[in-house]
Tab-separated table of C-alpha atoms in Angstrom:
chain	number	residue	atom	x	y	z
A	1	MET	CA	-21.558	96.181	-69.398
A	2	PHE	CA	-23.803	94.799	-66.641
A	3	ARG	CA	-23.081	91.207	-67.796
A	4	ARG	CA	-19.285	91.885	-67.580
A	5	THR	CA	-19.668	93.389	-64.026
A	6	SER	CA	-21.697	90.329	-62.901
A	7	LEU	CA	-19.103	87.958	-64.149
A	8	VAL	CA	-16.234	89.707	-62.395
A	9	LEU	CA	-18.170	89.715	-59.190
A	10	LEU	CA	-18.899	85.969	-59.592
A	11	ILE	CA	-15.282	85.330	-60.028
A	12	VAL	CA	-14.310	87.199	-57.011
A	13	ALA	CA	-16.887	85.565	-55.008
A	14	VAL	CA	-15.513	82.091	-55.993
A	15	ALA	CA	-11.926	83.245	-55.208
A	16	LEU	CA	-12.962	84.264	-51.668
A	17	ALA	CA	-14.942	81.138	-51.121
A	18	GLY	CA	-11.813	79.063	-52.098
A	19	GLY	CA	-9.544	81.090	-49.822
A	20	CYS	CA	-11.934	80.436	-46.873
A	21	ARG	CA	-11.606	76.648	-47.316
A	22	LYS	CA	-8.041	76.587	-47.925
A	23	ASN	CA	-6.972	75.561	-44.384
A	24	LYS	CA	-9.367	72.522	-43.978
A	25	THR	CA	-8.237	68.944	-44.661
A	26	VAL	CA	-10.375	66.988	-46.927
A	27	ASN	CA	-10.251	63.166	-46.680
A	28	PRO	CA	-11.108	61.828	-50.232
A	29	ILE	CA	-12.084	58.451	-48.953
A	30	ALA	CA	-13.741	59.672	-45.673
A	31	GLN	CA	-17.195	58.537	-46.926
A	32	LEU	CA	-16.090	55.237	-48.314
A	33	ASP	CA	-16.132	53.327	-45.064
A	34	SER	CA	-12.399	52.886	-44.897
A	35	LYS	CA	-10.545	50.686	-42.366
A	36	GLN	CA	-7.075	51.268	-40.699
A	37	PRO	CA	-4.493	49.056	-41.927
A	38	ASP	CA	-3.923	47.246	-38.431
A	39	LYS	CA	-7.644	46.504	-38.156
A	40	VAL	CA	-7.455	45.120	-41.705
A	41	LEU	CA	-4.601	42.840	-40.642
A	42	PHE	CA	-6.407	41.931	-37.437
A	43	ASP	CA	-9.638	40.815	-39.206
A	44	ARG	CA	-7.720	39.020	-41.808
A	45	ALA	CA	-6.082	36.781	-39.083
A	46	MET	CA	-9.348	36.168	-37.413
A	47	ALA	CA	-10.766	34.842	-40.647
A	48	ASP	CA	-7.825	32.656	-41.087
A	49	ILE	CA	-8.349	31.080	-37.606
A	50	GLN	CA	-12.016	30.467	-38.520
A	51	ARG	CA	-10.695	28.502	-41.684
A	52	ASN	CA	-8.234	26.700	-39.490
A	53	LYS	CA	-5.289	28.415	-41.320
A	54	PHE	CA	-3.457	28.809	-38.082
A	55	ASP	CA	0.189	29.172	-39.237
A	56	GLN	CA	-1.081	31.938	-41.690
A	57	ALA	CA	-2.957	33.730	-38.959
A	58	ARG	CA	-0.068	33.872	-36.677
A	59	ILE	CA	2.160	35.278	-39.449
A	60	THR	CA	-0.539	37.976	-39.907
A	61	LEU	CA	-0.870	38.723	-36.277
A	62	GLN	CA	2.859	39.035	-35.773
A	63	THR	CA	3.199	41.367	-38.674
A	64	MET	CA	0.584	43.541	-37.137
A	65	ILE	CA	2.200	43.425	-33.762
A	66	ASN	CA	5.773	44.264	-34.972
A	67	THR	CA	4.466	47.016	-37.507
A	68	TYR	CA	1.803	48.716	-35.256
A	69	PRO	CA	3.159	48.404	-31.687
A	70	ASP	CA	0.822	51.239	-30.458
A	71	SER	CA	-2.329	49.990	-32.136
A	72	GLU	CA	-5.463	49.662	-30.023
A	73	TYR	CA	-5.728	46.078	-31.236
A	74	ILE	CA	-2.338	44.936	-29.910
A	75	ALA	CA	-3.733	43.346	-26.713
A	76	ARG	CA	-6.568	41.415	-28.829
A	77	ALA	CA	-3.810	40.418	-31.277
A	78	MET	CA	-1.410	38.888	-28.676
A	79	LEU	CA	-4.399	36.985	-27.164
A	80	ALA	CA	-5.425	35.768	-30.609
A	81	VAL	CA	-1.848	34.047	-31.109
A	82	GLY	CA	-2.563	32.012	-28.099
A	83	ASP	CA	-6.071	31.356	-29.290
A	84	SER	CA	-4.659	29.994	-32.658
A	85	TRP	CA	-2.354	27.574	-30.827
A	86	TYR	CA	-5.380	26.688	-28.567
A	87	ALA	CA	-7.721	25.856	-31.542
A	88	GLU	CA	-5.093	23.713	-33.063
A	89	ASN	CA	-5.596	21.341	-30.039
A	90	THR	CA	-2.583	19.191	-30.130
A	91	SER	CA	-0.323	18.517	-27.111
A	92	ALA	CA	2.601	20.733	-28.371
A	93	ALA	CA	0.089	23.435	-29.566
A	94	LEU	CA	-1.537	23.510	-26.211
A	95	GLN	CA	1.770	24.024	-24.358
A	96	GLN	CA	2.505	26.927	-26.673
A	97	ALA	CA	-0.780	28.330	-26.140
A	98	GLU	CA	-0.284	28.240	-22.386
A	99	SER	CA	3.002	30.074	-22.834
A	100	GLU	CA	1.333	32.874	-24.830
A	101	TYR	CA	-1.533	33.334	-22.432
A	102	LYS	CA	0.891	33.523	-19.507
A	103	ASN	CA	2.911	36.167	-21.517
A	104	PHE	CA	-0.300	38.090	-22.055
A	105	GLN	CA	-0.932	38.147	-18.304
A	106	THR	CA	2.534	39.401	-17.738
A	107	PHE	CA	2.160	42.326	-20.276
A	108	PHE	CA	-1.522	43.265	-19.590
A	109	PRO	CA	-2.376	42.010	-16.147
A	110	ASN	CA	-5.185	44.686	-15.524
A	111	MET	CA	-7.109	44.173	-18.762
A	112	PRO	CA	-10.394	42.355	-18.642
A	113	GLU	CA	-8.810	39.827	-21.024
A	114	ALA	CA	-6.367	38.756	-18.395
A	115	ALA	CA	-9.025	36.790	-16.715
A	116	GLU	CA	-9.947	35.292	-20.055
A	117	ALA	CA	-6.343	34.212	-20.587
A	118	GLN	CA	-6.182	32.595	-17.239
A	119	LEU	CA	-9.540	30.671	-17.823
A	120	LYS	CA	-8.062	29.370	-20.996
A	121	VAL	CA	-4.938	28.325	-19.381
A	122	ALA	CA	-7.048	26.321	-16.932
A	123	GLY	CA	-8.903	25.024	-19.859
A	124	ILE	CA	-5.911	23.640	-21.434
A	125	HIS	CA	-5.461	21.261	-18.577
A	126	TYR	CA	-9.065	20.637	-18.075
A	127	ARG	CA	-9.492	19.320	-21.664
A	128	GLN	CA	-6.259	16.928	-21.179
A	129	MET	CA	-7.714	15.547	-17.881
A	130	GLU	CA	-7.639	11.564	-17.625
A	131	LYS	CA	-9.761	9.105	-15.703
A	132	PRO	CA	-9.233	8.910	-12.010
A	133	ASP	CA	-7.261	5.730	-12.224
A	134	ARG	CA	-4.736	7.210	-14.685
A	135	ASP	CA	-2.257	10.103	-14.520
A	136	TYR	CA	-3.724	13.020	-12.630
A	137	THR	CA	-1.198	15.740	-13.252
A	138	HIS	CA	-3.460	17.827	-15.682
A	139	ALA	CA	-6.383	17.572	-13.124
A	140	LYS	CA	-4.293	18.791	-10.287
A	141	ARG	CA	-3.004	21.630	-12.521
A	142	ALA	CA	-6.417	22.500	-13.608
A	143	GLU	CA	-7.429	22.736	-9.982
A	144	ASP	CA	-4.634	25.223	-9.251
A	145	GLU	CA	-5.360	27.309	-12.370
A	146	TYR	CA	-9.027	27.665	-11.532
A	147	ARG	CA	-8.348	28.582	-7.962
A	148	GLN	CA	-5.884	31.277	-9.241
A	149	LEU	CA	-8.593	32.702	-11.419
A	150	ILE	CA	-11.157	32.907	-8.624
A	151	GLN	CA	-8.493	34.595	-6.223
A	152	GLN	CA	-6.910	36.959	-8.738
A	153	TYR	CA	-10.032	38.209	-10.480
A	154	PRO	CA	-12.916	37.870	-8.086
A	155	ASP	CA	-14.888	40.545	-9.908
A	156	SER	CA	-14.610	38.854	-13.504
A	157	LYS	CA	-17.788	37.700	-15.031
A	158	LEU	CA	-15.894	34.385	-15.780
A	159	VAL	CA	-15.682	33.513	-12.086
A	160	PRO	CA	-19.026	31.419	-12.112
A	161	ASP	CA	-17.789	29.404	-15.107
A	162	ALA	CA	-14.473	28.781	-13.182
A	163	LYS	CA	-16.214	27.498	-10.083
A	164	GLU	CA	-18.477	25.204	-12.034
A	165	LYS	CA	-15.436	23.497	-13.759
A	166	LEU	CA	-13.418	23.433	-10.540
A	167	LEU	CA	-16.106	21.451	-8.873
A	168	GLN	CA	-15.912	18.928	-11.728
A	169	VAL	CA	-12.109	18.734	-11.454
A	170	GLN	CA	-12.410	18.179	-7.768
A	171	GLU	CA	-14.916	15.436	-8.331
A	172	VAL	CA	-12.185	13.623	-10.352
A	173	LEU	CA	-9.490	14.208	-7.903
A	174	ALA	CA	-11.802	13.010	-5.037
A	175	GLU	CA	-12.756	9.771	-6.955
A	176	ARG	CA	-9.080	9.089	-7.394
A	177	GLU	CA	-8.240	9.244	-3.711
A	178	PHE	CA	-11.380	7.267	-2.793
A	179	ARG	CA	-10.316	4.446	-5.051
A	180	ILE	CA	-6.840	4.428	-3.494
A	181	GLY	CA	-8.299	4.353	0.126
A	182	ARG	CA	-10.764	1.537	-0.685
A	183	PHE	CA	-7.952	-0.409	-2.272
A	184	TYR	CA	-6.031	-0.163	0.925
A	185	PHE	CA	-9.126	-1.122	2.854
A	186	VAL	CA	-9.699	-4.305	0.852
A	187	ARG	CA	-6.060	-5.257	1.259
A	188	GLN	CA	-6.494	-4.823	5.059
A	189	SER	CA	-3.720	-1.857	5.090
A	190	TYR	CA	-6.025	-0.122	7.612
A	191	PRO	CA	-3.548	2.784	8.634
A	192	ALA	CA	-2.996	3.554	4.994
A	193	SER	CA	-6.603	3.425	4.187
A	194	ILE	CA	-7.527	5.583	7.163
A	195	ALA	CA	-4.864	8.222	6.180
A	196	ARG	CA	-6.272	8.432	2.482
A	197	LEU	CA	-9.990	8.618	3.465
A	198	ARG	CA	-9.474	11.133	6.225
A	199	SER	CA	-7.555	13.405	3.868
A	200	LEU	CA	-10.170	13.052	1.129
A	201	SER	CA	-12.986	13.879	3.588
A	202	ASP	CA	-11.429	16.947	4.778
A	203	SER	CA	-10.295	18.325	1.291
A	204	TYR	CA	-13.323	17.488	-0.864
A	205	PRO	CA	-16.613	17.545	1.341
A	206	GLN	CA	-18.803	17.907	-1.792
A	207	TYR	CA	-17.649	14.637	-3.416
A	208	SER	CA	-20.498	12.597	-4.617
A	209	GLN	CA	-19.745	9.608	-2.412
A	210	ALA	CA	-18.747	11.456	0.685
A	211	ASP	CA	-20.944	9.294	2.913
A	212	GLU	CA	-19.334	6.143	1.558
A	213	VAL	CA	-15.877	7.560	2.471
A	214	LEU	CA	-16.823	8.231	6.001
A	215	TYR	CA	-18.524	4.770	6.425
A	216	ILE	CA	-15.332	2.930	4.976
A	217	LEU	CA	-13.242	5.142	7.397
A	218	GLY	CA	-15.323	4.056	10.289
A	219	GLN	CA	-15.105	0.384	9.126
A	220	ALA	CA	-11.368	0.819	8.993
A	221	TYR	CA	-11.199	1.977	12.611
A	222	GLU	CA	-13.406	-0.858	13.631
A	223	ALA	CA	-11.017	-3.214	11.898
A	224	GLU	CA	-8.074	-1.943	13.852
A	225	LEU	CA	-10.196	-2.438	17.012
A	226	ASN	CA	-10.541	-6.115	16.275
A	227	ASN	CA	-6.715	-6.202	15.536
A	228	ILE	CA	-5.927	-4.622	18.907
A	229	ARG	CA	-8.121	-7.055	20.823
A	230	LYS	CA	-6.072	-9.816	19.481
A	231	THR	CA	-2.764	-8.539	20.687
A	232	ASN	CA	-0.993	-9.098	23.896
A	233	PHE	CA	-0.838	-5.539	25.179
A	234	ALA	CA	-1.103	-4.686	28.792
A	235	GLU	CA	-4.750	-4.498	29.774
A	236	VAL	CA	-4.694	-0.862	30.719
A	237	ALA	CA	-2.869	0.189	27.425
A	238	LYS	CA	-5.237	-1.917	25.429
A	239	ALA	CA	-8.257	-0.368	27.025
A	240	ASN	CA	-6.786	3.070	26.308
A	241	VAL	CA	-6.215	2.265	22.479
A	242	LEU	CA	-9.705	0.582	22.110
A	243	ASN	CA	-11.410	3.588	23.588
A	244	ASP	CA	-9.555	5.805	21.320
A	245	LEU	CA	-10.290	3.905	18.214
A	246	THR	CA	-13.944	3.558	18.961
A	247	ASN	CA	-14.270	7.238	19.439
A	248	ARG	CA	-12.745	7.806	16.163
A	249	ALA	CA	-15.018	5.311	14.430
A	250	ALA	CA	-18.037	6.811	16.157
A	251	ASP	CA	-17.017	10.350	14.926
A	252	SER	CA	-16.898	9.098	11.230
A	253	TYR	CA	-20.391	7.593	11.598
A	254	ALA	CA	-21.687	10.710	13.420
A	255	LYS	CA	-20.417	12.989	10.690
A	256	ILE	CA	-22.513	11.031	7.997
A	257	ILE	CA	-25.668	11.782	10.065
A	258	THR	CA	-24.973	15.363	10.771
A	259	ARG	CA	-23.481	16.436	7.396
A	260	TYR	CA	-24.906	14.047	4.914
A	261	PRO	CA	-28.200	13.019	6.291
A	262	ALA	CA	-29.906	12.759	2.988
A	263	MET	CA	-27.490	10.186	1.612
A	264	GLU	CA	-27.665	6.413	1.508
A	265	ARG	CA	-25.263	5.562	4.370
A	266	ALA	CA	-27.090	7.568	6.950
A	267	ASP	CA	-29.088	4.532	8.262
A	268	ASP	CA	-26.198	2.263	8.336
A	269	ALA	CA	-24.254	4.933	10.253
A	270	LYS	CA	-27.021	4.941	12.819
A	271	ALA	CA	-26.839	1.180	13.078
A	272	ARG	CA	-23.086	1.193	13.765
A	273	LEU	CA	-23.342	3.979	16.406
A	274	LYS	CA	-26.002	1.799	18.227
A	275	ALA	CA	-23.579	-1.162	18.119
A	276	LEU	CA	-20.657	0.808	19.396
A	277	ASN	CA	-22.880	2.048	22.367
A	278	ARG	CA	-22.382	5.705	21.166
A	279	PRO	CA	-25.168	8.453	20.976
A	280	ILE	CA	-26.959	8.996	17.586
A	281	PRO	CA	-26.964	12.769	16.787
A	282	ALA	CA	-29.866	14.335	15.208
A	283	PRO	CA	-29.133	16.452	11.939
A	284	THR	CA	-30.181	20.204	11.810
A	285	PRO	CA	-32.766	21.311	9.474
A	286	GLU	CA	-30.175	23.510	7.657
A	287	ALA	CA	-27.830	20.522	7.165
A	288	LEU	CA	-30.819	18.248	5.739
A	289	ALA	CA	-31.740	21.005	3.379
A	290	GLN	CA	-28.126	21.618	2.157
A	291	ASN	CA	-27.438	17.941	1.574
A	292	LYS	CA	-30.802	17.541	-0.342
A	293	ALA	CA	-29.891	20.523	-2.578
A	294	GLU	CA	-26.510	19.179	-3.265
A	295	GLU	CA	-27.954	15.812	-4.286
A	296	ALA	CA	-30.414	17.322	-6.502
A	297	SER	CA	-27.934	19.308	-8.455
A	298	ARG	CA	-25.904	16.251	-9.448
A	299	GLY	CA	-26.325	14.746	-12.874
A	300	HIS	CA	-26.314	11.096	-13.786
A	301	THR	CA	-24.744	9.071	-16.440
A	302	GLY	CA	-27.058	6.640	-18.301
A	303	ARG	CA	-26.201	3.082	-19.413
A	304	MET	CA	-25.112	4.223	-22.974
A	305	GLY	CA	-22.994	7.048	-21.498
A	306	THR	CA	-21.192	4.572	-19.378
A	307	ILE	CA	-20.589	2.256	-22.301
A	308	MET	CA	-19.412	5.088	-24.450
A	309	GLY	CA	-17.206	6.333	-21.626
A	310	ASN	CA	-15.093	3.398	-21.626
A	311	LEU	CA	-14.029	3.927	-25.162
A	312	HIS	CA	-12.106	7.306	-24.398
A	313	LYS	CA	-9.913	8.499	-21.577
A	314	ARG	CA	-12.157	11.454	-20.628
A	315	PRO	CA	-13.326	11.204	-17.023
A	316	ASP	CA	-17.085	11.138	-16.025
A	317	MET	CA	-17.974	14.212	-14.314
A	318	ALA	CA	-21.732	14.119	-14.358
A	319	GLN	CA	-22.201	13.541	-10.594
A	320	ALA	CA	-20.048	16.666	-9.704
A	321	VAL	CA	-22.096	18.960	-7.498
A	322	LYS	CA	-23.284	22.421	-8.781
A	323	GLY	CA	-24.106	25.798	-7.441
A	324	VAL	CA	-21.911	25.615	-4.384
A	325	GLU	CA	-18.651	27.141	-3.234
A	326	PRO	CA	-15.647	24.985	-4.227
A	327	MET	CA	-12.816	24.095	-1.767
A	328	MET	CA	-10.166	26.769	-2.303
A	329	GLU	CA	-7.431	25.051	-0.175
A	330	ASP	CA	-6.617	21.445	0.408
A	331	ALA	CA	-6.697	20.254	4.084
A	332	LYS	CA	-3.494	19.088	5.707
A	333	PRO	CA	-2.910	15.484	4.393
A	334	THR	CA	-2.708	12.672	6.862
A	335	ASN	CA	-0.082	9.708	6.243
A	336	ALA	CA	0.003	6.283	7.728
A	337	GLN	CA	2.768	7.071	10.004
A	338	GLU	CA	0.723	9.636	11.820
A	339	VAL	CA	-2.148	7.152	12.092
A	340	MET	CA	0.296	4.715	13.864
A	341	LYS	CA	1.658	7.428	16.062
A	342	GLN	CA	-1.798	8.269	17.265
A	343	VAL	CA	-2.314	4.591	18.293
A	344	SER	CA	1.154	4.669	20.066
A	345	ASP	CA	0.149	7.931	21.755
A	346	ALA	CA	-3.078	6.449	23.081
A	347	ALA	CA	-1.258	3.428	24.386
A	348	SER	CA	1.246	5.464	26.199
A	349	LYS	CA	-1.212	7.397	28.253
A	350	SER	CA	-1.735	4.397	30.520
A	351	ILE	CA	2.052	4.363	31.257
A	352	ASP	CA	1.787	8.001	32.439
A	353	GLY	CA	-1.376	7.334	34.304
A	354	LYS	CA	-3.592	9.661	32.200
A	355	ALA	CA	-7.114	9.054	31.342
A	356	ALA	CA	-8.340	7.280	28.320
A	357	THR	CA	-9.884	9.633	25.867
A	358	GLY	CA	-10.070	10.442	22.243
A	359	GLU	CA	-7.722	13.415	22.684
A	360	ILE	CA	-4.290	12.996	20.905
A	361	ILE	CA	-1.500	13.874	23.163
A	362	LYS	CA	2.314	13.664	23.130
A	363	PRO	CA	3.690	10.680	25.290
A	364	SER	CA	6.062	11.679	27.928
A	365	ALA	CA	9.195	9.421	28.875
A	366	SER	CA	8.244	6.358	30.931
A	367	LYS	CA	9.867	6.306	34.339
A	368	GLN	CA	12.330	3.382	35.205
A	369	SER	CA	10.741	2.963	38.609
A	370	ASP	CA	7.239	2.378	37.260
A	371	PRO	CA	6.220	-1.289	37.392
A	372	VAL	CA	5.499	-3.154	34.181
A	373	PRO	CA	1.767	-3.576	33.527
A	374	ARG	CA	1.054	-7.258	33.311
A	375	SER	CA	-2.081	-9.311	32.769
A	376	ASP	CA	-3.630	-11.793	35.139
A	377	ALA	CA	-3.808	-14.286	32.560
A	378	GLY	CA	0.095	-14.162	32.068
A	379	SER	CA	-0.078	-12.346	28.753
A	380	ALA	CA	3.095	-10.979	27.167
A	381	PRO	CA	4.166	-7.352	28.005
A	382	PRO	CA	3.440	-4.596	25.821
A	383	PRO	CA	5.833	-3.849	22.891
A	384	ASN	CA	7.456	-0.906	24.625
A	385	GLN	CA	8.447	-3.111	27.505
A	386	VAL	CA	9.727	-6.116	25.505
A	387	ASN	CA	13.258	-4.851	25.391
A	388	GLU	CA	13.292	-4.282	29.027
A	389	VAL	CA	12.071	-7.708	30.009
A	390	THR	CA	14.368	-9.369	27.436
A	391	ALA	CA	17.311	-7.303	28.960
A	392	GLY	CA	16.251	-8.562	32.478
A	393	GLY	CA	16.230	-12.093	31.250
A	394	ASP	CA	19.738	-11.871	29.749
A	395	SER	CA	20.929	-10.306	32.946
A	396	ALA	CA	19.403	-13.101	35.049
A	397	LYS	CA	21.145	-15.672	32.784
A	398	SER	CA	24.441	-13.676	33.223
A	399	ASP	CA	24.051	-13.623	36.978
A	400	ALA	CA	23.219	-17.333	37.014
A	401	ALA	CA	26.313	-18.079	35.038
A	402	ALA	CA	28.375	-15.885	37.217
A	403	ASN	CA	27.039	-17.713	40.374
A	404	SER	CA	27.736	-21.018	38.917
A	405	GLY	CA	31.391	-20.076	38.058
A	406	SER	CA	31.707	-18.609	41.691
A	407	SER	CA	30.545	-21.803	43.105
A	408	SER	CA	32.781	-23.971	41.208
A	409	SER	CA	35.749	-21.973	42.054
A	410	SER	CA	35.000	-22.136	45.911
A	411	THR	CA	34.593	-25.824	45.583
A	412	ALA	CA	37.832	-26.306	43.845
A	413	GLN	CA	39.447	-24.144	46.590
A	414	LYS	CA	37.889	-26.420	49.115
A	415	ASP	CA	39.156	-29.528	47.619
A	416	SER	CA	42.511	-28.153	47.377
A	417	LYS	CA	42.593	-27.240	51.019
A	418	ASP	CA	41.257	-30.607	51.948
A	419	SER	CA	43.939	-32.192	49.896
A	420	LYS	CA	46.638	-30.101	51.615
A	421	ASP	CA	45.323	-30.890	55.122
A	422	SER	CA	45.392	-34.587	54.322
A	423	LYS	CA	48.980	-34.514	52.937
A	424	GLY	CA	50.120	-32.512	56.036
A	425	ALA	CA	48.514	-35.038	58.337
A	426	LYS	CA	50.039	-38.031	56.739
A	427	ASP	CA	53.480	-36.187	56.768
A	428	GLN	CA	53.157	-35.499	60.605
A	429	GLU	CA	52.025	-39.276	61.175
A	430	SER	CA	55.029	-40.530	59.227
A	431	SER	CA	57.388	-38.194	61.287
A	432	SER	CA	55.996	-39.477	64.622
A	433	LYS	CA	56.549	-43.086	63.559
A	434	GLN	CA	60.190	-42.295	62.597
A	435	LYS	CA	60.759	-40.740	66.116
A	436	LYS	CA	59.258	-43.777	67.895
A	437	LYS	CA	61.702	-46.135	65.872
A	438	LYS	CA	64.660	-43.891	66.769
A	439	GLY	CA	63.676	-43.911	70.411
A	440	ILE	CA	63.454	-47.703	70.558
A	441	ARG	CA	66.925	-47.993	68.905
A	442	ASN	CA	68.467	-45.636	71.488
């Protein structure tokens, strides 16, 4: 009896216990380290990318994106599609990768991965850059994309890397501008050389040969000085232009000393300032320390690296400065027409009676009553007076021709009058003789 009662109580206890657990959900594989299907697809695609199975990886990622649009891995999946094209590393694949990264930034602009997508867009053009003497399209695009990253995501941890790459890109672009400016200088096209070198100095002050840029710029101004001395400008206009060009050359040399005192051309700049009778400035301790730090941060390419660099199209960026803030905006470019206009403006000051200074002003219209400046040595008039003198000469010739025609006409009239007077006298004489004969007969 006791055993039967104990068995009944045990059965009731088990039934009550089962009723208490009836509402709880039990996952039979909860302790088996299971994975969600979207995570499984994502991991499989990442493994395919590691094995360079890019097409298969993109198919898997697109399947996951279309099947699980609310997955927590959706952003990483879209970014991974761009990564698969980026890793393929062909021209067409890189273009597709840029498109995918731009789409990611459009859909997820506030995610931390948006800065990563922008960095990879810039990296697409960075890895396609060519040497300075070749196409610079990718270098310019890389500069724009790195600047965009720094400006749009200033708090991103990727900004230091972007700044370092941007300085390297700007070294390549500056080298290109320097070669063009030096080419014009060697060909004695000084206004074009001045325009290129001045724009380069203003846009890329961290360039590894910034002192050489300013030195050649000063030499170009001095070459223009020599050319002006050989011209037949009016003396006042010539002095004005020479003073303006001398000031500009001196400013270029002075900037070497004040901004780049630790570089090689500093001593040459001092010598040129002394030859031009211009004061030699002294660099500040801060400028000297800054320039020394910049030069210490630059790398150098050895002989073997130079030889190997000739075998591929990648530019040499070892001399790019490090650890400084890159230029975020380009300076206003200067063209050769502006350089020539500045010379013309300097010459026109003498016509207006203004002092000869290095300041650039707009010329005012010359007065017709102003006398034409002439040299005591009988030099030719300035270019802006040539038309007036030529017109005066033509007018004088016209006046001489008119006077000659008038003289001939008066002479003809006088001869005609004399002829008529002579004929009248002869007729009168003949009439008197006839009267005398008639009187005798009578």
